[in-house]
Amino acid sequence: MRTSILLATALIGVGLLPVNIGAQSAASLPLSPTPAVPVEDFLRDADFEDVTLSPDGKRMALIARHRGRANLGVIDLDSRKLYWITNLEKYDVYSYQWLGNDRVSLITVDSLDDATGNIYLRGSFAVDIDGSGKREMGGFQVIRESVEKPGSVLVLAAGRTRFPEVYRLDTRTGQKDLLTFENPGEVVSWVVDRKDEVRVAVSRDKNTVKIHYRENQKAPCMKIEEYDAREFTLQPLAFDYDHRTLFVRSNKGRSKAALFKYDFDKKALGELVAESENFDIGGMRFDTAKKKLVGINAGTERGTRTLSGVRWLDPEWEAVQKRVDEALPMRVNHLSWGSATPHRVLISSRSDTYPGGFFLLDTRTNKMEKLAESREWIDAAKMAPMKRVQYKARDGLTIPALLTLPKDANGNALKNAPLVVEIHGGPHVHGGAWGFDPTAQFLASRGYAVLQPAFRGSTGYGRAFLEAGFKQWGLAMQDDITDGVHWAVKEGHADAKRVCLMGGSYGGYAALYGLIKEQGMFRCGIGAVAVTDLELLFTVSWSDTFRSEDAQDSMKARIGDLKTDTDHFRKISPLHQADKISAPVLLAFGSDDVRVPLIHGQKFRDALDLHKKPYEWVVYKSEGHGFNKRENRIDYFKRIEAFLDKHLRQVP
């Protein structure tokens, strides 16, 4: 549903006129054939984002478009009236957090659409929801509300050194108290217990990680772990409500990271709490009313009980999840609640075809009602289902992937469709997740099948899978992508004569190198902010990776050593193999990119000219590593549409 919002006049203050938001019941979404949807519809910002309940469950805060900017509003759930806390016209609200029931902290930035992709802080504030009591908070990062002193918050901020320290900050008076006076030095993260006592510190020097612990705020720190992060990881997460039990995530002695209790007496991993066969275990869900751990984030697996992304350890919350999933089937339904009113549950619901909506459930009456849609202009019936699939690489490794198939005139999955292989960047990131993907839906709406492989080196599938991608640019990582195409053709999903590679950053590299390595296999390639020369990754002095010693060390370990691997880098760099490009390419770059500077594109374009290879070229002014301005994203997608229509839709 769409909400019409009346404007208010103050920069920071309450809206003059509230808006009534009516409740609607959820309805099933019928399937229908897929007509072309305008490009702009896929790229519009959501109407509502970052929706959360106040601790007492009486109000709901959200970030929404208002006066052309991302502003913060609050809805009274009894009256359904919406009030604006901010009425910004020049800046955007980047994030916020409840501070009790009547106050919030928020961070404003120059623009979430900044062309360079950078986020420039414009201020952090604490303010009552009626617009009063505003106080600037400086550059603090809020951890959570203080338990010992209500009205205050625990924050991270640079302290006596450049490393962060923990303070308790009174958001009304501005007084702050340092809680990490006892500091082992060069601490990159802290863990605070349920009594506001800072108990664990994690320091890191290159690959050496040290974990320090103390019994209470006054006790001295003692080192309990020291390890090489190249061998395994051990990450302290949170204390339980007994103030003694520390939960940690680790992949020591295993491929997938699991959740453990830490044994302080043995200074070692203790009881195993949760693990997953397919994913690294994620974060935790605590119930402050029950004072216990109730759930584990364990990945979303369609068709299994973890579709919600949470493995519930508490039978009551598991039962609530089951009721919600039955009412909103085949969706990821995320539950959240206020600490004082756990019976009032906010549901964020989404799926592969449904971009998202928000519902309110009263567990006492079992009544659920719709509050708002994030993108009401998207018709889920016109979207294409996304499936989790897997296939075998040529060396036997199982490769996870996402497959989105376009619909035929009868609404059925189209067989032997032209295929776009969308290759994620990073490359050592998780890549795509099952859910609404604007790019995949845009391509499917144009009649293309979309394969998104999580090739070796992707994160979230365990350490062995990650490390299998080290120093495999152009080698096994590239073969994983090619093997995915062979699988899609064999399964009847794709037409072998109509396949295009597409990606950004590393994905752009793989799209270009695929045209070189697999001569004649692909009809075209699309590379955005693409790495074209591995040497340039190490040597361009104005890149952010050149200026970072940590980045250089990481690239040396994961890509190779420029001193010893120069010849190999040239063999697997598109720039030095441009004469072997076997199909037309679309190249798009940002003029101000400091991750993959424009010189990557310029040198590659010159090489294509030298060898008389066909290409299309665009540089977006003032853009960085990716295209943030909406008009540029729309232009880029329209270029993709025209390029694919020309080179992929028809076979000569």
XYZ file of C-alpha atoms in Angstrom:
652
model
C 0.000 0.000 0.000
C 1.058 3.577 -0.509
C 1.025 6.189 2.237
C 0.448 9.854 1.475
C 2.510 12.017 3.805
C 1.880 15.647 4.758
C 4.964 17.774 5.156
C 6.155 19.450 8.340
C 8.263 22.563 8.642
C 10.987 22.033 11.266
C 14.353 20.533 10.390
C 14.353 18.321 13.462
C 10.920 18.087 15.003
C 7.518 16.519 14.949
C 5.343 16.587 11.852
C 2.516 19.119 12.157
C -0.160 16.806 10.858
C -0.247 13.060 11.461
C -1.160 10.592 8.770
C -3.445 7.637 9.344
C -2.089 4.316 8.159
C -4.842 1.792 7.794
C -4.339 -1.908 8.457
C -4.800 -4.475 5.711
C -4.900 -8.241 5.800
C -2.411 -10.291 3.810
C -3.587 -11.711 0.498
C -2.180 -14.483 -1.658
C -0.409 -13.447 -4.816
C -1.641 -15.063 -8.064
C 0.704 -15.995 -10.877
C 0.395 -14.412 -14.311
C 2.501 -14.004 -17.466
C 5.282 -11.444 -17.217
C 5.073 -8.307 -19.351
C 8.070 -5.981 -19.502
C 8.285 -3.798 -16.397
C 9.881 -0.343 -16.746
C 13.550 -0.214 -15.777
C 12.780 2.602 -13.355
C 10.489 0.369 -11.300
C 13.329 -1.985 -10.432
C 15.622 0.867 -9.355
C 13.259 2.984 -7.244
C 14.109 3.321 -3.581
C 11.855 1.522 -1.134
C 9.087 3.551 0.482
C 9.830 2.054 3.906
C 13.072 0.624 5.310
C 14.685 -0.214 8.664
C 11.400 -0.709 10.489
C 11.728 -1.487 14.243
C 9.522 -1.558 17.346
C 10.110 0.523 20.452
C 11.008 -1.523 23.555
C 7.430 -1.231 24.875
C 6.023 -2.266 21.489
C 3.729 0.756 21.297
C 5.499 2.541 18.464
C 7.221 1.668 15.234
C 10.092 3.692 13.783
C 11.022 3.648 10.115
C 13.147 5.374 7.497
C 11.089 6.548 4.554
C 11.171 8.988 1.654
C 9.886 12.378 2.791
C 10.657 15.722 1.167
C 12.775 13.814 -1.323
C 15.100 12.525 1.391
C 15.439 9.526 3.695
C 13.810 10.747 6.916
C 12.914 9.126 10.220
C 9.299 8.711 11.236
C 7.431 7.086 14.116
C 4.005 5.429 13.963
C 1.836 5.151 17.058
C 0.511 1.609 16.654
C -2.661 2.225 18.635
C -3.798 5.289 16.679
C -1.864 4.433 13.486
C -0.647 8.032 13.271
C 2.681 8.767 11.630
C 4.873 11.597 12.921
C 8.137 12.736 11.401
C 11.067 13.018 13.794
C 13.214 14.520 11.044
C 12.230 16.697 8.125
C 15.560 16.894 6.337
C 15.689 18.452 2.882
C 19.443 18.422 2.188
C 20.651 15.284 3.987
C 19.564 11.687 4.608
C 19.049 9.661 7.770
C 21.540 6.826 7.520
C 20.633 4.814 10.613
C 18.886 5.093 13.971
C 18.418 3.240 17.236
C 15.800 3.341 19.991
C 16.976 4.779 23.319
C 14.153 3.676 25.559
C 10.550 4.172 24.463
C 10.492 7.904 23.781
C 13.931 8.732 22.434
C 16.127 7.740 19.505
C 19.674 8.255 18.330
C 20.241 8.828 14.651
C 23.010 9.443 12.169
C 22.615 11.786 9.215
C 24.811 11.784 6.133
C 25.358 14.048 3.178
C 23.573 11.747 0.747
C 22.848 8.055 0.448
C 22.976 8.666 -3.311
C 26.427 10.233 -3.261
C 27.945 9.691 -6.675
C 31.277 8.449 -5.355
C 29.633 5.854 -3.118
C 31.183 7.459 -0.034
C 29.165 8.240 3.082
C 29.934 11.658 4.564
C 28.791 12.083 8.173
C 26.663 15.182 8.736
C 25.871 14.614 12.374
C 24.739 12.173 15.018
C 21.957 13.190 17.365
C 19.762 12.006 20.175
C 16.227 13.380 20.176
C 12.883 12.669 21.827
C 10.210 11.406 19.465
C 8.238 14.627 19.943
C 11.219 16.531 18.550
C 12.447 17.954 21.859
C 15.631 17.279 23.807
C 17.895 17.258 20.769
C 21.587 16.828 21.531
C 24.500 16.282 19.194
C 26.440 13.112 19.979
C 29.606 13.621 17.933
C 30.999 10.691 16.013
C 29.920 7.963 18.391
C 28.691 4.557 17.279
C 25.907 3.355 19.563
C 26.324 -0.201 20.878
C 23.097 -0.363 22.898
C 21.176 1.366 25.658
C 22.779 1.259 29.079
C 21.296 -1.271 31.502
C 22.753 0.298 34.620
C 21.842 3.894 33.745
C 18.597 4.187 31.736
C 18.716 7.168 29.395
C 22.390 6.627 28.712
C 23.946 4.567 25.926
C 27.106 2.578 25.453
C 29.073 3.875 22.498
C 32.268 3.232 20.558
C 34.504 6.176 19.793
C 38.148 6.949 19.173
C 39.725 7.555 22.543
C 43.289 7.898 23.730
C 44.553 6.311 20.503
C 43.157 5.748 17.029
C 41.609 2.484 18.226
C 38.012 2.515 19.489
C 37.119 2.568 23.160
C 33.830 2.105 24.996
C 32.061 4.954 26.807
C 28.801 5.352 28.664
C 27.184 8.496 27.273
C 24.297 10.456 28.789
C 22.379 11.567 25.702
C 20.746 14.497 27.534
C 23.704 16.038 29.350
C 26.464 14.856 27.037
C 28.508 13.468 29.926
C 30.591 10.449 28.957
C 32.455 7.963 31.131
C 35.303 5.827 29.809
C 34.678 2.124 30.466
C 37.882 0.795 28.905
C 40.520 2.517 30.989
C 42.106 -0.918 31.448
C 43.128 -1.460 27.832
C 45.523 -4.112 26.447
C 46.190 -1.885 23.409
C 45.340 -1.887 19.706
C 41.901 -3.315 20.404
C 39.705 -3.657 17.331
C 36.565 -4.903 19.099
C 35.075 -5.197 22.583
C 32.361 -7.334 24.192
C 30.196 -5.851 26.951
C 28.247 -8.037 29.362
C 24.644 -7.574 30.497
C 25.707 -5.284 33.385
C 27.498 -2.744 31.159
C 30.892 -4.155 32.103
C 33.457 -4.410 29.294
C 34.816 -7.921 29.687
C 36.480 -9.004 26.426
C 38.915 -7.228 24.097
C 40.132 -8.430 20.709
C 43.385 -7.022 19.346
C 44.986 -7.788 16.007
C 48.424 -7.225 14.519
C 48.448 -8.364 10.896
C 47.481 -12.053 11.103
C 47.977 -12.471 14.847
C 44.809 -12.181 16.914
C 44.806 -11.922 20.712
C 41.735 -12.235 22.916
C 41.810 -10.709 26.396
C 39.330 -11.354 29.227
C 38.623 -10.060 32.712
C 36.254 -11.246 35.425
C 34.738 -7.812 36.009
C 35.231 -4.135 35.258
C 37.862 -3.724 37.985
C 39.862 -6.876 37.303
C 42.990 -6.790 35.135
C 42.877 -8.096 31.564
C 44.469 -11.459 30.866
C 45.184 -13.038 27.511
C 43.153 -16.202 26.942
C 43.779 -16.813 23.226
C 46.418 -16.048 20.637
C 46.189 -17.505 17.146
C 47.040 -17.026 13.492
C 43.933 -15.874 11.638
C 45.166 -17.677 8.540
C 44.607 -20.979 10.341
C 41.192 -20.414 11.923
C 39.018 -17.729 13.488
C 37.561 -17.345 16.972
C 35.199 -14.431 17.408
C 33.695 -13.494 20.804
C 30.060 -12.442 20.297
C 28.089 -11.871 23.498
C 27.630 -12.804 27.148
C 24.608 -14.698 28.359
C 22.434 -13.325 31.163
C 24.433 -15.198 33.808
C 27.274 -12.736 33.008
C 29.642 -15.697 32.897
C 28.844 -17.601 29.717
C 30.545 -16.174 26.639
C 29.282 -17.199 23.206
C 31.902 -17.360 20.469
C 31.862 -18.231 16.761
C 34.743 -20.336 15.452
C 35.780 -22.622 12.606
C 38.671 -24.176 14.529
C 38.960 -27.801 13.453
C 36.008 -27.547 11.071
C 35.054 -26.063 7.707
C 31.879 -24.176 8.702
C 31.925 -21.648 11.543
C 29.783 -22.841 14.463
C 28.575 -21.332 17.740
C 30.173 -22.418 21.020
C 30.278 -21.540 24.675
C 33.801 -20.624 25.726
C 35.478 -22.607 28.508
C 37.496 -20.088 30.545
C 39.007 -22.761 32.790
C 40.508 -24.650 29.846
C 40.963 -21.522 27.732
C 39.398 -23.378 24.830
C 36.157 -23.884 22.963
C 33.527 -25.463 25.166
C 30.006 -26.732 24.505
C 28.809 -26.679 20.877
C 25.604 -24.629 20.714
C 24.730 -24.690 16.988
C 26.197 -25.648 13.620
C 25.041 -25.911 10.007
C 26.043 -28.309 7.243
C 25.686 -25.661 4.524
C 26.474 -22.268 6.042
C 28.645 -20.510 8.576
C 26.519 -19.786 11.647
C 25.564 -16.121 11.890
C 24.398 -13.937 14.782
C 22.197 -14.667 17.760
C 18.676 -13.752 18.901
C 18.143 -13.003 22.602
C 14.855 -12.534 24.451
C 15.376 -9.905 27.155
C 12.115 -10.814 28.910
C 13.096 -14.487 29.152
C 16.741 -13.532 29.672
C 18.112 -16.198 27.396
C 19.355 -17.049 23.929
C 16.349 -18.083 21.840
C 17.594 -18.328 18.249
C 20.551 -18.559 15.876
C 20.896 -16.970 12.456
C 21.618 -19.952 10.238
C 21.063 -18.930 6.627
C 17.937 -19.127 4.448
C 17.304 -22.449 2.779
C 14.108 -22.559 0.735
C 12.122 -25.688 1.429
C 13.636 -26.258 4.871
C 12.734 -25.130 8.338
C 15.416 -22.452 8.256
C 13.734 -20.433 5.493
C 13.260 -17.644 8.041
C 17.024 -17.504 8.491
C 16.645 -18.350 12.202
C 17.014 -21.691 13.924
C 14.916 -21.278 17.036
C 16.183 -22.781 20.275
C 13.065 -21.702 22.163
C 9.882 -23.762 21.479
C 7.534 -20.797 21.997
C 9.297 -18.647 19.406
C 9.587 -21.634 17.098
C 5.800 -22.030 17.324
C 5.278 -18.336 16.541
C 7.556 -18.650 13.519
C 5.611 -21.694 12.324
C 2.283 -19.833 12.528
C 3.696 -16.850 10.654
C 5.239 -19.034 7.951
C 1.922 -20.817 7.465
C 0.144 -17.479 7.046
C 2.851 -16.051 4.757
C 4.161 -19.158 2.948
C 7.379 -19.384 0.909
C 8.722 -16.153 2.310
C 11.531 -15.154 4.610
C 9.599 -13.902 7.642
C 11.819 -12.112 10.148
C 10.406 -11.648 13.673
C 11.299 -8.843 16.074
C 9.697 -7.595 19.251
C 10.018 -5.073 22.054
C 11.630 -6.183 25.290
C 8.629 -5.153 27.391
C 5.887 -6.501 25.080
C 7.063 -9.711 23.400
C 3.445 -10.527 22.476
C 3.486 -7.731 19.890
C 5.649 -9.001 17.047
C 6.806 -7.054 14.019
C 7.189 -9.214 10.913
C 9.368 -8.210 8.002
C 8.327 -10.463 5.133
C 9.958 -10.914 1.739
C 10.580 -13.509 -0.926
C 12.188 -13.965 -4.304
C 9.195 -12.368 -6.035
C 7.883 -10.175 -3.214
C 10.180 -7.230 -2.374
C 8.898 -6.882 1.151
C 6.180 -5.817 3.518
C 5.655 -5.300 7.239
C 3.035 -7.001 9.401
C 2.047 -6.798 13.064
C 1.142 -9.922 15.009
C -0.458 -10.080 18.444
C 0.453 -13.524 19.755
C -2.253 -13.327 22.433
C -5.103 -12.970 19.918
C -3.241 -14.554 16.974
C -4.286 -11.560 14.864
C -1.921 -10.441 12.119
C -2.348 -7.305 10.009
C -0.406 -5.646 7.248
C 1.171 -2.270 8.030
C 2.969 -1.253 4.840
C 4.654 -2.399 1.623
C 8.255 -1.484 0.906
C 7.773 -1.341 -2.893
C 4.049 -1.472 -3.576
C 4.536 -0.737 -7.293
C 6.182 -4.140 -7.819
C 3.611 -6.785 -8.779
C 4.895 -10.070 -7.379
C 2.768 -11.990 -9.869
C 4.903 -10.560 -12.667
C 8.207 -11.507 -11.056
C 10.155 -14.713 -11.734
C 10.872 -17.293 -9.014
C 14.477 -17.720 -7.886
C 15.755 -21.176 -6.968
C 18.738 -22.314 -4.968
C 20.621 -24.854 -7.077
C 23.983 -26.541 -7.010
C 26.205 -28.231 -9.533
C 29.524 -30.040 -9.665
C 32.648 -28.259 -10.831
C 35.021 -30.245 -13.023
C 37.158 -31.208 -10.018
C 34.113 -32.435 -8.087
C 33.597 -29.428 -5.812
C 29.918 -28.588 -5.237
C 29.110 -25.027 -6.306
C 26.016 -23.299 -4.854
C 24.149 -20.938 -7.165
C 20.923 -19.028 -7.670
C 18.828 -19.562 -10.794
C 16.065 -17.252 -11.972
C 14.089 -18.378 -15.020
C 11.864 -16.087 -17.115
C 8.218 -16.968 -17.639
C 6.560 -17.946 -20.875
C 3.162 -16.655 -22.027
C 1.420 -19.111 -19.706
C 3.411 -18.130 -16.646
C 5.603 -21.237 -16.700
C 9.390 -21.272 -16.529
C 10.857 -20.768 -19.966
C 13.078 -23.600 -21.220
C 16.292 -23.113 -23.214
C 16.241 -19.368 -22.590
C 19.081 -17.007 -23.404
C 21.274 -16.934 -20.306
C 22.991 -14.107 -18.441
C 25.582 -15.293 -15.933
C 25.767 -12.591 -13.254
C 29.130 -12.886 -11.497
C 29.479 -11.292 -8.070
C 32.333 -8.988 -7.146
C 34.658 -9.263 -4.185
C 35.489 -11.948 -4.964
C 35.696 -13.100 -1.337
C 32.166 -12.125 -0.329
C 28.997 -14.150 0.029
C 27.497 -12.984 -3.252
C 23.758 -13.169 -3.829
C 21.191 -14.407 -1.341
C 17.799 -15.921 -2.010
C 15.293 -13.095 -2.075
C 14.107 -10.226 -4.225
C 16.970 -9.239 -6.533
C 16.206 -6.208 -8.738
C 18.913 -7.065 -11.278
C 17.849 -10.692 -11.668
C 14.193 -9.678 -11.908
C 14.974 -6.989 -14.470
C 16.815 -9.500 -16.666
C 14.128 -12.168 -16.252
C 11.440 -9.642 -17.188
C 13.289 -9.213 -20.494
C 13.215 -12.947 -21.152
C 16.673 -13.946 -19.884
C 17.541 -16.752 -17.510
C 19.937 -15.602 -14.774
C 22.560 -17.795 -13.129
C 24.398 -16.374 -10.099
C 27.147 -18.800 -9.083
C 28.790 -18.727 -5.656
C 32.112 -19.902 -7.097
C 34.907 -21.142 -4.845
C 36.330 -18.287 -2.824
C 32.867 -17.026 -1.861
C 32.294 -16.593 1.867
C 29.629 -18.084 4.101
C 30.150 -21.676 2.906
C 33.021 -22.542 5.168
C 36.750 -21.947 5.326
C 37.719 -24.756 2.934
C 35.416 -23.378 0.247
C 36.830 -19.885 0.770
C 40.454 -20.968 0.618
C 39.808 -23.101 -2.482
C 39.548 -19.767 -4.304
C 42.872 -18.333 -3.131
C 45.174 -17.529 -6.077
C 42.573 -18.872 -8.496
C 41.743 -15.781 -10.542
C 41.354 -16.989 -14.126
C 41.844 -20.612 -13.027
C 39.474 -22.762 -10.942
C 37.293 -19.772 -9.995
C 36.799 -19.078 -13.695
C 36.140 -22.749 -14.424
C 33.410 -22.802 -11.772
C 31.547 -20.145 -13.773
C 32.003 -22.006 -17.056
C 30.894 -25.281 -15.448
C 27.745 -23.551 -14.248
C 26.891 -22.657 -17.841
C 27.434 -26.255 -18.950
C 25.134 -27.400 -16.144
C 22.389 -24.903 -17.063
C 22.514 -26.001 -20.712
C 22.465 -29.694 -19.821
C 19.453 -29.178 -17.542
C 17.539 -27.476 -20.354
C 17.469 -24.080 -18.661
C 19.688 -22.249 -21.149
C 20.424 -22.070 -24.853
C 24.112 -22.868 -25.353
C 24.292 -20.486 -28.317
C 22.990 -17.487 -26.355
C 25.021 -16.905 -23.182
C 26.421 -13.609 -21.887
C 28.771 -13.034 -18.938
C 28.084 -10.009 -16.753
C 29.577 -8.615 -13.556
C 31.138 -5.746 -11.662
C 34.628 -5.365 -10.157
C 35.943 -8.949 -9.876
C 32.749 -10.016 -11.654
C 33.668 -7.669 -14.490
C 37.123 -9.242 -14.613
C 35.623 -12.744 -14.836
C 33.162 -11.637 -17.526
C 35.998 -10.309 -19.686
C 38.422 -13.139 -19.006
C 35.724 -15.705 -19.733
C 35.508 -14.378 -23.304
C 39.260 -14.951 -23.601
C 39.572 -18.325 -21.908
C 36.526 -19.954 -23.528
C 36.871 -18.961 -27.158
C 33.550 -18.814 -28.977
C 31.462 -20.024 -26.028
C 29.838 -16.713 -25.118
C 27.905 -14.242 -27.226
C 28.919 -11.139 -25.240
C 30.335 -9.766 -22.015
C 29.411 -6.888 -19.701
C 32.014 -5.479 -17.313
C 31.301 -2.668 -14.865
C 34.227 -1.133 -12.928
C 36.090 -4.229 -14.105
C 39.585 -5.222 -13.087
C 41.442 -5.563 -16.406
C 45.028 -5.925 -15.188
C 46.117 -7.643 -11.981
C 49.354 -5.661 -11.926
C 47.386 -2.418 -11.743
C 45.629 -3.675 -8.595
C 49.000 -3.524 -6.851
C 50.668 -0.560 -8.556
C 48.179 2.293 -9.164
C 49.289 4.782 -6.525
C 45.952 6.577 -6.267
C 43.967 3.418 -5.489
C 42.811 2.699 -1.947
C 44.354 -0.775 -2.048
C 47.784 0.703 -2.862
C 47.570 3.008 0.168
C 46.586 0.196 2.532
C 49.289 -2.117 3.836
C 46.620 -4.546 5.078
C 44.990 -4.630 1.629
C 48.329 -5.284 -0.032
C 49.058 -8.155 2.367
C 45.591 -9.605 1.812
C 45.885 -9.417 -1.973
C 49.305 -11.057 -1.844
C 47.826 -13.990 0.087
C 44.639 -14.293 -1.947
C 45.712 -13.278 -5.470
C 49.482 -13.618 -5.669
C 52.762 -11.798 -5.207
C 53.574 -9.145 -7.792
C 57.311 -9.779 -7.345
C 57.127 -13.476 -8.201
C 53.868 -13.813 -10.160
C 54.173 -11.023 -12.737
C 54.258 -13.386 -15.719
C 51.263 -15.295 -14.375
C 49.356 -12.044 -13.774
C 49.877 -11.077 -17.410
C 48.618 -14.441 -18.632
C 45.343 -14.080 -16.730
C 44.787 -10.328 -17.238
C 42.270 -9.288 -19.929
C 44.448 -6.265 -20.754
C 47.305 -8.458 -21.972
C 45.004 -10.905 -23.780
C 42.726 -8.389 -25.519
C 43.567 -9.831 -28.938
C 41.761 -13.029 -27.861
C 38.469 -11.322 -26.961
C 35.901 -13.366 -28.839
C 32.688 -11.339 -28.489
C 31.380 -7.752 -28.128
C 31.747 -6.155 -24.708
C 29.987 -3.366 -22.814
C 32.342 -1.474 -20.507
C 31.181 0.968 -17.809
C 33.384 2.804 -15.317
C 33.197 5.544 -12.709
C 35.499 8.502 -13.238
C 36.381 8.766 -9.533
C 36.755 5.078 -8.682
C 39.633 4.526 -6.234
C 39.137 0.770 -5.858
C 39.409 -0.036 -9.584
C 40.618 3.272 -11.049
C 39.510 4.355 -14.501
C 42.948 3.528 -15.925
C 41.858 -0.145 -15.921
C 39.160 0.726 -18.418
C 41.157 3.200 -20.453
C 44.067 0.835 -21.054
C 41.722 -2.010 -21.925
C 39.745 0.185 -24.312
C 42.985 1.173 -26.035
C 43.920 -2.495 -26.384
C 40.518 -3.292 -27.916
C 41.016 -0.429 -30.372
C 44.455 -1.749 -31.254
C 43.054 -5.168 -32.107
C 39.864 -3.786 -33.690
C 37.544 -5.547 -31.231
C 33.897 -4.411 -30.902
C 32.887 -2.720 -27.673
C 30.592 -0.125 -26.128
C 31.971 2.351 -23.599
C 30.579 4.674 -20.952
C 32.176 6.590 -18.094
C 29.898 8.058 -15.426
C 31.191 11.376 -14.171
C 31.942 11.643 -10.448
C 30.926 8.044 -9.803
C 33.059 5.710 -7.737
C 33.219 1.927 -7.455
C 29.642 1.366 -8.533
C 26.925 3.678 -9.740
C 24.981 5.368 -6.966
C 23.115 8.168 -8.702
C 19.718 6.911 -9.750
C 19.893 8.500 -13.196
C 23.210 6.747 -13.826
C 21.876 3.377 -12.689
C 18.881 3.775 -14.973
C 21.118 4.721 -17.882
C 23.368 1.729 -17.217
C 20.449 -0.712 -17.062
C 19.026 0.675 -20.297
C 22.415 0.188 -21.942
C 22.441 -3.401 -20.680
C 18.957 -3.929 -22.077
C 19.891 -2.594 -25.520
C 23.213 -4.459 -25.557
C 21.625 -7.810 -24.688
C 18.807 -7.270 -27.154
C 21.379 -6.690 -29.879
C 23.822 -9.475 -29.089
C 21.975 -12.145 -27.116
C 18.300 -12.230 -27.976
C 18.737 -13.237 -31.614
C 21.126 -15.834 -33.015
C 22.367 -14.947 -36.522
